[in-house]
Backbone as a ProteinNet text record, in pm:
[ID]
protein_1_A
[PRIMARY]
MTTTTTIPAELFLLLTNDAGRQEATQYRRQALAGAAVAELVLREKVEVSEERSPRVQVTDPSSLGIPVLDQALGALTELDGRRLRSAISHRSLDLTEVIGESMGAAGAVTRKDGWFVTSWPAQDASLESALRARLATAIREPGRASLQDGILLEMLRSLRIAHRILREDLEGMSRREIDAAIAALEIDAPAATAVRRVMDDMSAVMIAVTAGAGASAG
[TERTIARY]
12791	12766.1	12875.1	12916	13042.1	13012.3	12900.5	12888.4	12778.8	12779.6	12713.3	12569.9	12526.9	12397.4	12321.9	12181.8	12115.7	12097.6	12078.9	12050.7	11918.3	11806.5	11677.5	11721.6	11800.6	11836.1	11907.2	12004.9	12094.5	12001.9	11918.2	11839.3	11744.8	11696	11626.1	11691.8	11814.6	11903.7	11894.5	11909.3	11925.7	11802.8	11696	11563.2	11473.7	11556.5	11486.2	11557.8	11497.5	11561.3	11579.8	11657.2	11690	11568.2	11459.5	11337.4	11254.4	11302	11244.8	11140.8	11120.2	11027.5	11104.8	11030.7	11079.9	11128.8	11243.6	11337.4	11340.6	11324.7	11356.6	11264.9	11178.2	11074.8	10964.5	10844	10723	10694.5	10791.1	10762.4	10878.7	10896.3	11008.3	10955.9	10825.4	10771.1	10783.9	10776.7	10790.1	10940.4	11007.7	11168.4	11227.2	11198.4	11232.3	11199.6	11084.1	11014	11119.7	11140.6	11234	11356.3	11415.8	11557.8	11560.1	11460.4	11446.3	11455.7	11358.9	11353.7	11499.6	11561.6	11700.8	11790.3	11797.6	11884.3	11841.9	11728.1	11676.2	11714.9	11718	11751	11899.6	11990.7	12113.9	12154.4	12080	12100.9	12034.1	11991.4	11927.1	11818.1	11738.1	11608.1	11491.9	11484	11388.8	11423.7	11352.8	11395.2	11282	11355.4	11248	11242.3	11126.1	11117.3	11168.8	11178.3	11239.7	11115.3	10991.3	10884.3	10903.6	10822.8	10803.6	10767	10667.7	10616.5	10640	10771.7	10826.8	10740.7	10751.9	10674.8	10791.9	10766.8	10878.6	10826.5	10905.4	10880.9	10979.3	10951.9	11037.5	11102.7	11231.4	11303.3	11339.4	11369.7	11406.5	11353	11245.3	11164.4	11250.2	11351.3	11406.6	11469.2	11451.5	11499.5	11648.6	11668.9	11805.6	11860.1	11756.8	11803.5	11815.4	11773.7	11773.5	11625.7	11601.1	11443.8	11387.6	11441.1	11395.9	11372.3	11471	11474.9	11384.1	11371.4	11286.7	11136.5	11110.4	10976.3	10946.9	11029.5	11012.2	10984.6	11075.9	11069	10943.6	10896.7	10754.8	10652.6	10657.6	10548.1	10547.2	10664.5	10680.3	10640.2	10640.5	10597.7	10453.1	10374.7	10237.2	10186.6	10289.6	10252.9	10312.9	10355.9	10445.8	10381.6	10453.6	10402.9	10339.6	10319.6	10265.8	10361.1	10307.6	10389.1	10461.4	10597.9	10679.8	10630.1	10579.7	10533.1	10428.1	10326.3	10213.2	10298.6	10375	10440.3	10502.2	10572.6	10655.8	10558.5	10428.7	10324.9	10245.5	10258.2	10155.4	10186.7	10084.4	10091.4	10191.2	10190.6	10255.5	10411.9	10439.9	10586.8	10621.8	10551.5	10578.4	10669.1	10804.1	10913.7	10964.4	10885.6	10932.6	10960.9	10872	10864.6	10979.1	11003.8	11097.8	11249.7	11255	11376.7	11405.3	11305.9	11327.8	11357.6	11304.2	11326.2	11496.7	11534.4	11669.6	11759.5	11721.2	11810.7	11820.4	11694.3	11715.1	11789.8	11783.6	11871.2	12022.9	12056	12187	12216.4	12128.7	12157.9	12147.8	12105.9	12119.6	11995.4	11870	11738.8	11689.2	11577.7	11500.7	11345.5	11275.1	11140.5	11063.9	10962.8	10875.8	10727.7	10647.3	10513.2	10422	10362.7	10249.2	10123.6	10033.8	9896.5	9855.2	9902.2	9879.5	9994.8	10117.2	10230.8	10336.2	10431.6	10544.4	10672.2	10732.3	10853.6	10989.1	11119.4	11230	11345.9	11331.8	11439.5	11599.5	11675	11824.4	11866.1	11948	11997.6	12150.8	12203.7	12349.1	12374.3	12432.2	12447.6	12562.4	12642.5	12766.2	12755.7	12642.6	12602.4	12582.2	12500.9	12477.9	12587.9	12659.1	12768.5	12871.6	12889.5	12982	12941.4	12817.7	12744.4	12762.8	12738.3	12722.6	12865.8	12977.5	13128	13142.4	13109.6	13126.3	13085.7	12952.3	12886.3	12954.3	13003.6	13063.6	13195	13261.7	13400	13369.7	13265.3	13233.4	13199.6	13150.1	13132.9	13264.8	13321.5	13452	13567.2	13559.4	13655.5	13592.5	13538.8	13454.5	13526.9	13657.2	13709.7	13709.1	13665.4	13647.2	13495.3	13411.5	13252.2	13238.7	13148.2	13113.4	12988	12933.3	12805.6	12717.3	12715.3	12601.3	12605	12716.1	12715.6	12650.1	12686.6	12647.8	12479.2	12432.5	12282.9	12222.7	12265.1	12205.2	12225.5	12319.6	12322.9	12253.6	12238.5	12139.6	11971.8	11956.4	11825.2	11810.5	11894.1	11892.6	11864.6	11940	11918.4	11792.1	11749.2	11627.8	11510.8	11521.5	11417.6	11443.4	11557.5	11574.1	11604.4	11670	11709.7	11850.8	11935.5	12086.4	12153.6	12129.1	12187.3	12132.9	12008.5	11949.4	12000.4	12029	12070.8	12207	12302.3	12443.2	12516.8	12444.6	12494.2	12603.1	12583.4	12672	12789.8	12784.7	12898.7	12983.1	12917.2	12989.3	12996.6	13030.7	13048.9	13109.3	13061.1	13110.5	13069.2	12991.2	12952.4	12800.4	12758.7	12623.1	12526.1	12410.6	12310.3	12350.4	12358.2	12404.1	12537.2	12619.9	12751	12751.4	12651	12641.7	12558.8	12447.5	12365	12474.1	12553.6	12633.4	12737.3	12797.1	12886.7	12824.3	12690.9	12617.6	12595.8	12543.1	12498.4	12638.6	12755.3	12868.8	12926.7	12885.2	12912.5	12871.1	12956.2	12908.1	12864.8	12741.4	12686.9	12732.9	12851.1	12907.5	12847.2	12738.6	12684.2	12613.3	12605.6	12523.5	12378.8	12353.3	12188.1	12155.8	12266	12266.6	12147.9	12098.2	12006.8	11866.4	11865.2	11739.4	11722	11834.4	11822.5	11792.2	11843	11789.3	11644	11610.3	11456.8	11359.8	11423.7	11359	11346.4	11451.3	11487.2	11403.3	11380	11298.4	11135.4	11109.6	10963.1	10937.8	11056	11045.9	10999.1	11082.9	11041.6	10897.1	10861.8	10731.3	10630.8	10650.6	10539.9	10548.2	10645.8	10640.1	10563.5	10600.8	10522.1	10379.2	10321.2	10194.7	10120.3	10206	10130.3	10119	10215	10214.8	10099.6	10098.8	9971.8	9841.6	9834.4	9706.8	9667	9776	9761.1	9702.7	9772.9	9729.4	9596.7	9533.7	9407.6	9323.3	9338.2	9253.4	9237.5	9344.2	9349.1	9262.7	9263.1	9177.4	9036
4554.1	4451.5	4422.5	4306	4267.2	4231.8	4225.8	4190.6	4316.2	4311.9	4424	4365.5	4256.4	4208.5	4190.2	4226.5	4210.6	4071.6	4042.8	3919.4	3860.7	3925.9	3866.4	3832.4	3917.1	3915.9	3772.6	3741.1	3628.1	3491.3	3524.7	3400.8	3368.5	3457.1	3436.8	3350.3	3391.5	3304.1	3158.9	3147.7	3004.6	2913.8	3000.8	2938.6	2923.1	2966.8	2971.3	2869.8	2773.8	2688.8	2753	2673.5	2719.5	2756	2697.4	2697.1	2840.6	2884.9	3008.7	2996.6	2857.5	2837.5	2830.6	2837.2	2817.3	2693.4	2680.7	2572.9	2523.4	2384.4	2337.9	2377.8	2474	2514.7	2594.3	2572.7	2636.1	2746.4	2804.1	2919	3032.8	3041	3150.7	3283.3	3311.7	3436	3482.9	3413.4	3428.2	3442.6	3346	3355	3474.6	3525.4	3657.8	3772.2	3759.8	3871.5	3864.4	3765.2	3729.8	3788.7	3753.5	3802.8	3959.2	4004.8	4162.5	4228	4172.1	4224.1	4205.2	4088.4	4072.8	4171.7	4200.7	4292.7	4444.6	4470.7	4597.8	4619.2	4523	4511.8	4561.3	4488.3	4524.9	4652.5	4702.9	4847.8	4938	4900.5	4983.8	5073.1	4999.2	5063.7	5021.1	4902	4854.7	4781	4776	4708.4	4594.6	4484	4363.1	4361.4	4368.2	4361.4	4240.4	4237.2	4103.7	4026.6	4046.9	3973.7	3821.2	3740.2	3600.4	3599	3664.8	3685.9	3823.9	3844	3995.7	4066.9	4197.2	4293.4	4360.7	4410.5	4482.3	4628.6	4711.6	4856.3	4937.6	5026.5	5101	5216	5227.4	5337.5	5434.1	5412.1	5503.8	5472.2	5555.5	5509.1	5565.6	5656.2	5707.5	5605.4	5635.3	5549.5	5512.5	5377.5	5331.3	5343	5369.6	5357.4	5237.9	5120.7	4994.7	4940.9	4918.1	4888.1	4788	4673.3	4560.9	4601.9	4665.8	4700	4831.1	4928.5	5023.6	4980.9	4884.2	4831.1	4752.3	4678.7	4618.2	4712.6	4834.5	4935.4	4984.7	5024.1	5094.3	5007.3	4887	4777.8	4789.7	4765	4766.8	4895.7	5007.8	5135.9	5117.8	5060.4	5061.5	4947.5	4863.4	4743.4	4769.3	4884.4	4928.8	4874.6	4799.1	4749.6	4626.4	4546.1	4420.9	4311.2	4202.1	4086.3	4059.8	4026.7	3984.3	3881.7	3769.1	3656.8	3701.2	3785.7	3846.8	3929.4	4017.1	4092.2	3998.6	3903.5	3828.4	3762.6	3725.9	3658.1	3754.2	3904.5	3975.7	3999.1	4018.4	4024	4148.1	4248.6	4357.2	4337.5	4223.4	4196.6	4103.7	4085.5	3984.9	4066.8	4007.3	4080.1	4010.6	3902.6	3834.1	3914.2	4003.4	4081.2	4183.3	4247	4352	4301.8	4191.7	4099.1	4052.8	3997.8	3930.1	4052.3	4160.3	4275.1	4304.2	4327.1	4345.7	4250.1	4125	4006.6	4011.1	4049.4	4063.8	4175.1	4283	4407.8	4364.7	4277.4	4225.7	4114.2	4050.3	3968	3825	3811.3	3664.7	3595.9	3651.1	3582.9	3669.5	3612.5	3678.6	3654.9	3753.9	3752.3	3665.4	3571.4	3514.5	3528	3574.7	3600.1	3472.1	3410.8	3298	3344.9	3245.6	3274	3324.4	3258.9	3285.1	3336.9	3306.4	3331.7	3397.9	3463.3	3498.9	3416.6	3377.1	3285.5	3373.2	3316	3408.6	3305.7	3240	3150.8	3195.2	3106.7	3160.4	3201	3306.5	3373.1	3352.7	3401.2	3410.7	3316.9	3215.9	3145.7	3179.2	3276.9	3302.7	3371.1	3458.2	3511.5	3400.5	3319.3	3212.8	3115.8	3086.1	2990.9	3061.1	3189.3	3253.9	3256.9	3274.8	3280.1	3131.5	3027.3	2920.3	2859.1	2914.1	2878.1	2957.8	3076.9	3166.8	3089.3	3038.1	2976.2	2839.1	2772.3	2653.9	2700.4	2778.7	2834.2	2867.7	2936	2972.5	2855.1	2733.5	2631.6	2535.7	2547.3	2478.9	2551.9	2679.5	2771.2	2876.7	2829.8	2944.8	3073.9	3070.9	3205.9	3315.9	3250.7	3341.4	3387.2	3343.7	3372.5	3505.3	3576.9	3707.3	3717.3	3823.9	3842.9	3790.5	3840.8	3798.5	3648.6	3600.9	3454.1	3358.7	3413.2	3350.9	3346.6	3474.8	3483.8	3409.7	3400.7	3312.8	3180.6	3134.5	2988.3	2949.4	3043.8	3015.3	3020.9	3090.3	3085.7	2961.2	2911.9	2798.6	2685.8	2678.4	2581.6	2577.3	2715.3	2714	2656.8	2683.2	2629.4	2485.3	2419.4	2267.2	2221.8	2324.1	2290.7	2316.3	2350.5	2384.4	2275.2	2127.4	2017.6	2019.4	2018.5	2005.6	2125.1	2229.5	2337.2	2343.6	2300.5	2319.5	2174.6	2059.7	1923	1903.4	1967.3	1966	2046.2	2158.6	2232.6	2184.4	2100.5	2040.3	1895	1838.2	1694.8	1622.2	1527.8	1447.7	1491	1599.7	1633.6	1579.4	1518.7	1484.7	1603.5	1580.3	1684.5	1728.9	1632	1666.7	1728.8	1724.2	1782.4	1916.4	1935	2080.1	2162.5	2126.7	2196.7	2206.4	2124.3	2157.6	2253.8	2255.3	2353.6	2483.1	2514.3	2631.9	2682.8	2583	2620.9	2680.5	2617.5	2669.4	2805.8	2859.7	2993	3087	3187.8	3297.8	3418.5	3468.5	3576.7	3710.6	3756.1	3868.4	4014.3	4035.2	4187.7	4217.9	4340.3	4389.2	4356.5	4335.5	4298.2	4167.9	4084	3920.5	3861.8	3913.6	3834.5	3877.7	3995.4	4040.1	3957.1	3950.1	3869.4	3717.1	3674.5	3526.4	3513.9	3613.5	3621.8	3618.7	3697.5	3710.8	3561.3	3506.1	3355.4	3263.5	3269	3187	3211.1	3336.2	3367.4	3309.6	3326.2	3281.9	3131.3	3067.9	2925.3	2876.6	2967.4	2948.6	2979.5	3072.8	3096.5	2979.3	2914.8	2794.9	2678.7	2652.5	2565.3	2583.1	2716.2	2752.4	2733.4	2779.1	2758.2	2597.4	2531	2378.4	2321.4	2347.1	2300.7	2346.4	2475	2523.3	2446.9	2415.5	2353.5	2207.4	2143.2	2011.1	1985.4	2090.4	2092.3	2106	2209.2	2211.8	2103.1	2012.9	1925.4	1805.9	1808.9	1702	1718.8
4531.4	4463.3	4370.1	4332.4	4272.3	4130.9	4078.3	3932.5	3865.6	3741.9	3679.1	3650.1	3666.7	3657.2	3799.3	3788.1	3924.1	3954.6	4097.9	4145.1	4067.6	4068.8	3993.1	3836.5	3778.7	3645.8	3618.6	3723.3	3713.2	3752.7	3854.4	3883.6	3774.7	3689.8	3577.1	3481.5	3453.5	3358.4	3396	3527.8	3597.5	3576.8	3600.8	3603	3471.6	3365.1	3221.6	3135.2	3079.6	2974.2	2844.4	2758.3	2642.4	2544.6	2568.5	2498.1	2558.2	2667.5	2725.7	2817.2	2869.2	2958.2	3104.3	3216.9	3348.7	3349.7	3432.3	3444.2	3600.2	3642.2	3767.2	3870	3864.7	3947.9	3859.2	3925.2	3863	3948.5	4046.8	4109.1	4071.2	3939.3	3899.9	3937.9	3930.1	3938	4082.3	4188.2	4327.3	4356.3	4310.2	4344.3	4277.3	4166.8	4118.4	4206.3	4256	4351.1	4481.1	4516	4655.7	4619.5	4504.8	4469.2	4463.8	4411.2	4394.8	4537.7	4624.4	4770.3	4833.4	4826.3	4870.6	4831.2	4695.1	4640	4688.8	4695.8	4747.5	4900.1	4971.7	5120.8	5113.1	5028.6	5024.6	4982.5	4896.1	4854.6	4953.1	5049	5160.9	5092.2	5019.6	4981.9	5051.8	5114.6	5182.1	5310.9	5400	5540.4	5558.6	5606.7	5657.7	5808.6	5879.3	5997.4	6071	6194.9	6254.9	6328	6281.6	6331.2	6291.1	6354.8	6290.1	6158	6134.6	6000.1	5948.9	5908.5	5888.5	5761.6	5787	5697.6	5628.7	5513	5427.6	5404.5	5433.2	5437	5355.3	5270.6	5171	5273.3	5243.2	5325.3	5238.7	5112.2	5011	4874.1	4839.8	4713.6	4602	4597.4	4475.5	4389.1	4266.4	4144.3	4162.3	4107.3	4106.9	3955.7	3868.1	3742.4	3673.9	3738.3	3709.5	3689	3567.7	3541.4	3631.7	3640	3733.1	3884.4	3933.7	4061.9	4085.8	3991.6	4008.5	3994.1	3929.5	3921.3	4046	4093.6	4231.8	4338.3	4333.7	4444.3	4436.4	4314.6	4302.9	4350.5	4318.4	4376.9	4519.6	4584.4	4723.4	4796.1	4715.1	4781	4793.3	4694.9	4680.7	4795.5	4806.6	4941.2	5052.5	5068.1	5194.1	5329.6	5409.2	5537.5	5516.6	5403.8	5392	5454.3	5483.6	5521.6	5395.5	5428.8	5325.4	5218.2	5295.3	5186.3	5111.9	5161	5074.5	4967.9	5002.2	4894	4772.7	4819.4	4720.2	4629.1	4683	4588.1	4521.3	4540.4	4470.9	4322.5	4254.9	4097.5	4057.6	4120.4	4076.3	4101.8	4179.9	4173.1	4079.1	3976.4	3857.2	3763.7	3801.5	3721.7	3592.7	3555.4	3453.9	3302	3284.3	3152.2	3155.5	3265.8	3267	3266.8	3336.7	3321.1	3191.6	3141.6	2991.4	2909	2902.4	2820.3	2845.9	2959.9	2987.9	2953.2	2961.5	2919.5	2756.3	2699.1	2546.9	2503.1	2568.8	2550.2	2541.4	2633	2654.2	2557.6	2476.8	2378	2435.1	2564.5	2602.4	2584.1	2555.2	2525.7	2387.6	2363.7	2254.2	2300.1	2260.3	2296.5	2204.9	2240.8	2165.6	2224.4	2142.6	2204	2142.8	2242.6	2207.6	2203.8	2187.4	2204.5	2358.7	2449.6	2589.2	2653.7	2635.9	2723.9	2635.9	2691.6	2636.3	2689.4	2601.2	2644.8	2604.5	2648.1	2634.1	2585.1	2478.1	2424.2	2441.1	2460.9	2453.9	2319.8	2337.4	2205.7	2221.3	2318	2352.8	2494.8	2483.3	2610.6	2694	2637.7	2714.1	2859.3	2866.2	2992.5	3094.5	3068.8	3156.9	3182.1	3086.9	3096.8	3178.6	3179.1	3279.6	3416.6	3416.2	3553.5	3634.4	3544	3602.9	3648.7	3560.6	3597.7	3723.9	3748.5	3857.6	3992.6	3972.5	4089.6	4119.8	4014.7	4063.4	4109.6	4070.2	4137.9	4309.9	4302.3	4450	4552.6	4475.8	4560.5	4597.4	4483.5	4489.2	4564.7	4548.3	4624.8	4698	4823	4905.7	4907.2	4918.5	4937.2	4824.5	4712.3	4600.3	4572.7	4671.1	4643.5	4680.3	4606.9	4622.3	4714.6	4751.7	4837	4730.8	4620.8	4513.4	4489.2	4473.8	4451.3	4572.4	4692.1	4808.3	4834.9	4784.9	4795.2	4681	4566.4	4449.9	4492.4	4538.7	4570.1	4695.1	4790.6	4887.2	4854.6	4744.3	4692.7	4622.3	4545.6	4477.9	4575.8	4685.6	4803.3	4857.9	4890.1	4952.1	4868.7	4734	4652	4625.4	4678.5	4680.5	4520.9	4459.8	4309.2	4267.8	4370.9	4359.4	4282.6	4313.7	4238.1	4100.8	4070.5	3952.7	3847	3904.2	3834.5	3787.3	3894.8	3875	3872.9	3856.9	3861	3749.9	3621.7	3523	3527.9	3607.7	3635.3	3750.1	3836.2	3964.2	3951.2	3841.6	3811.2	3918.7	3969.9	4092	4225.7	4227.6	4356.2	4366.2	4484.7	4506.8	4548.9	4556.2	4599.2	4733.2	4824.7	4954.4	4974.2	4886.8	4900	4848.5	4755.2	4708.6	4805	4847	4965	5089.1	5118.2	5247.9	5217	5089.8	5042.9	5058.7	5000	5005.1	5149.7	5229.5	5357.3	5441.5	5412.2	5465.2	5425.6	5317.1	5275.5	5366	5389.9	5491.2	5380.2	5414	5347.6	5441	5417.7	5496.5	5462.2	5533.4	5504.8	5620.8	5640.9	5767.5	5726.5	5595.7	5581	5580.5	5609.9	5584.4	5656.2	5770.1	5849.4	5780.4	5728.9	5661.9	5523.5	5459.7	5337.4	5367.2	5478.5	5501.7	5531.8	5592.3	5615.5	5491.8	5390.2	5273.8	5207.1	5216.9	5155.3	5229	5370.5	5443.4	5387.6	5384.5	5339.6	5196	5132.5	4980.2	4969.1	5067.4	5068.4	5130.4	5209.1	5284.4	5180.2	5087.5	4971.1	4889.6	4842.1	4768.8	4826.4	4951.7	5027	5025.6	5071.1	5062.5	4923.3	4828.8	4674.3	4652.8	4687.6	4653.8	4740.1	4880.4	4952.5	4881.1	4851.7	4794.2	4676.7	4567.7	4463.1	4484	4585.7	4627	4668.3	4748.1	4815.9	4686.2	4599.4	4491	4401.1	4390	4307.8	4373.3	4495	4581.7	4589.5
[MASK]
++++++++++++++++++++++++++++++++++++++++++++++++++++++++++++++++++++++++++++++++++++++++++++++++++++++++++++++++++++++++++++++++++++++++++++++++++++++++++++++++++++++++++++++++++++++++++++++++++++++++++++++++++++++++++

């Protein structure tokens, strides 16, 4: 990895507004779970099968010493062999709290407990500002994009929110141009195919949840 912050933690910053609520997507929880699975694949802690509806299997349950990834790894150990999309949706892979705490310790956010939910208002915007600048550079200068940049950007594209999240950092680029630039990035890693399966299934989870909500409303 080329940064000191995990993929799910950086995604958390991008998907959380200054008031501490989820931004741009109502599926932050599932997106963070998918990001954690992707990083664990890269760290060779879990494997994703090549089936049409892939399963996730833990190959090395030993601790990484990184709270968010250790929580995700523990949850996946309990869910070992589950279909990937089922695992991503499981309540035990709700990483919002542990990521919020880690970002609070880094000074990026502060915890605010409400009557029903906890939010994470921004405290120091420098971490997110640096992240956004890095991702904008990755799009404008693909040769400088890191593996982590590519995965984060592909996740935003998969969620169909890349333009909404980065439009102020990429002034003058349309939604189509941003998506095309992200699609053109090469995720150069032995686990790249597995990571793409994670992102594909993450997108499928969002579609399924949306369809379910629509059916309930009807």
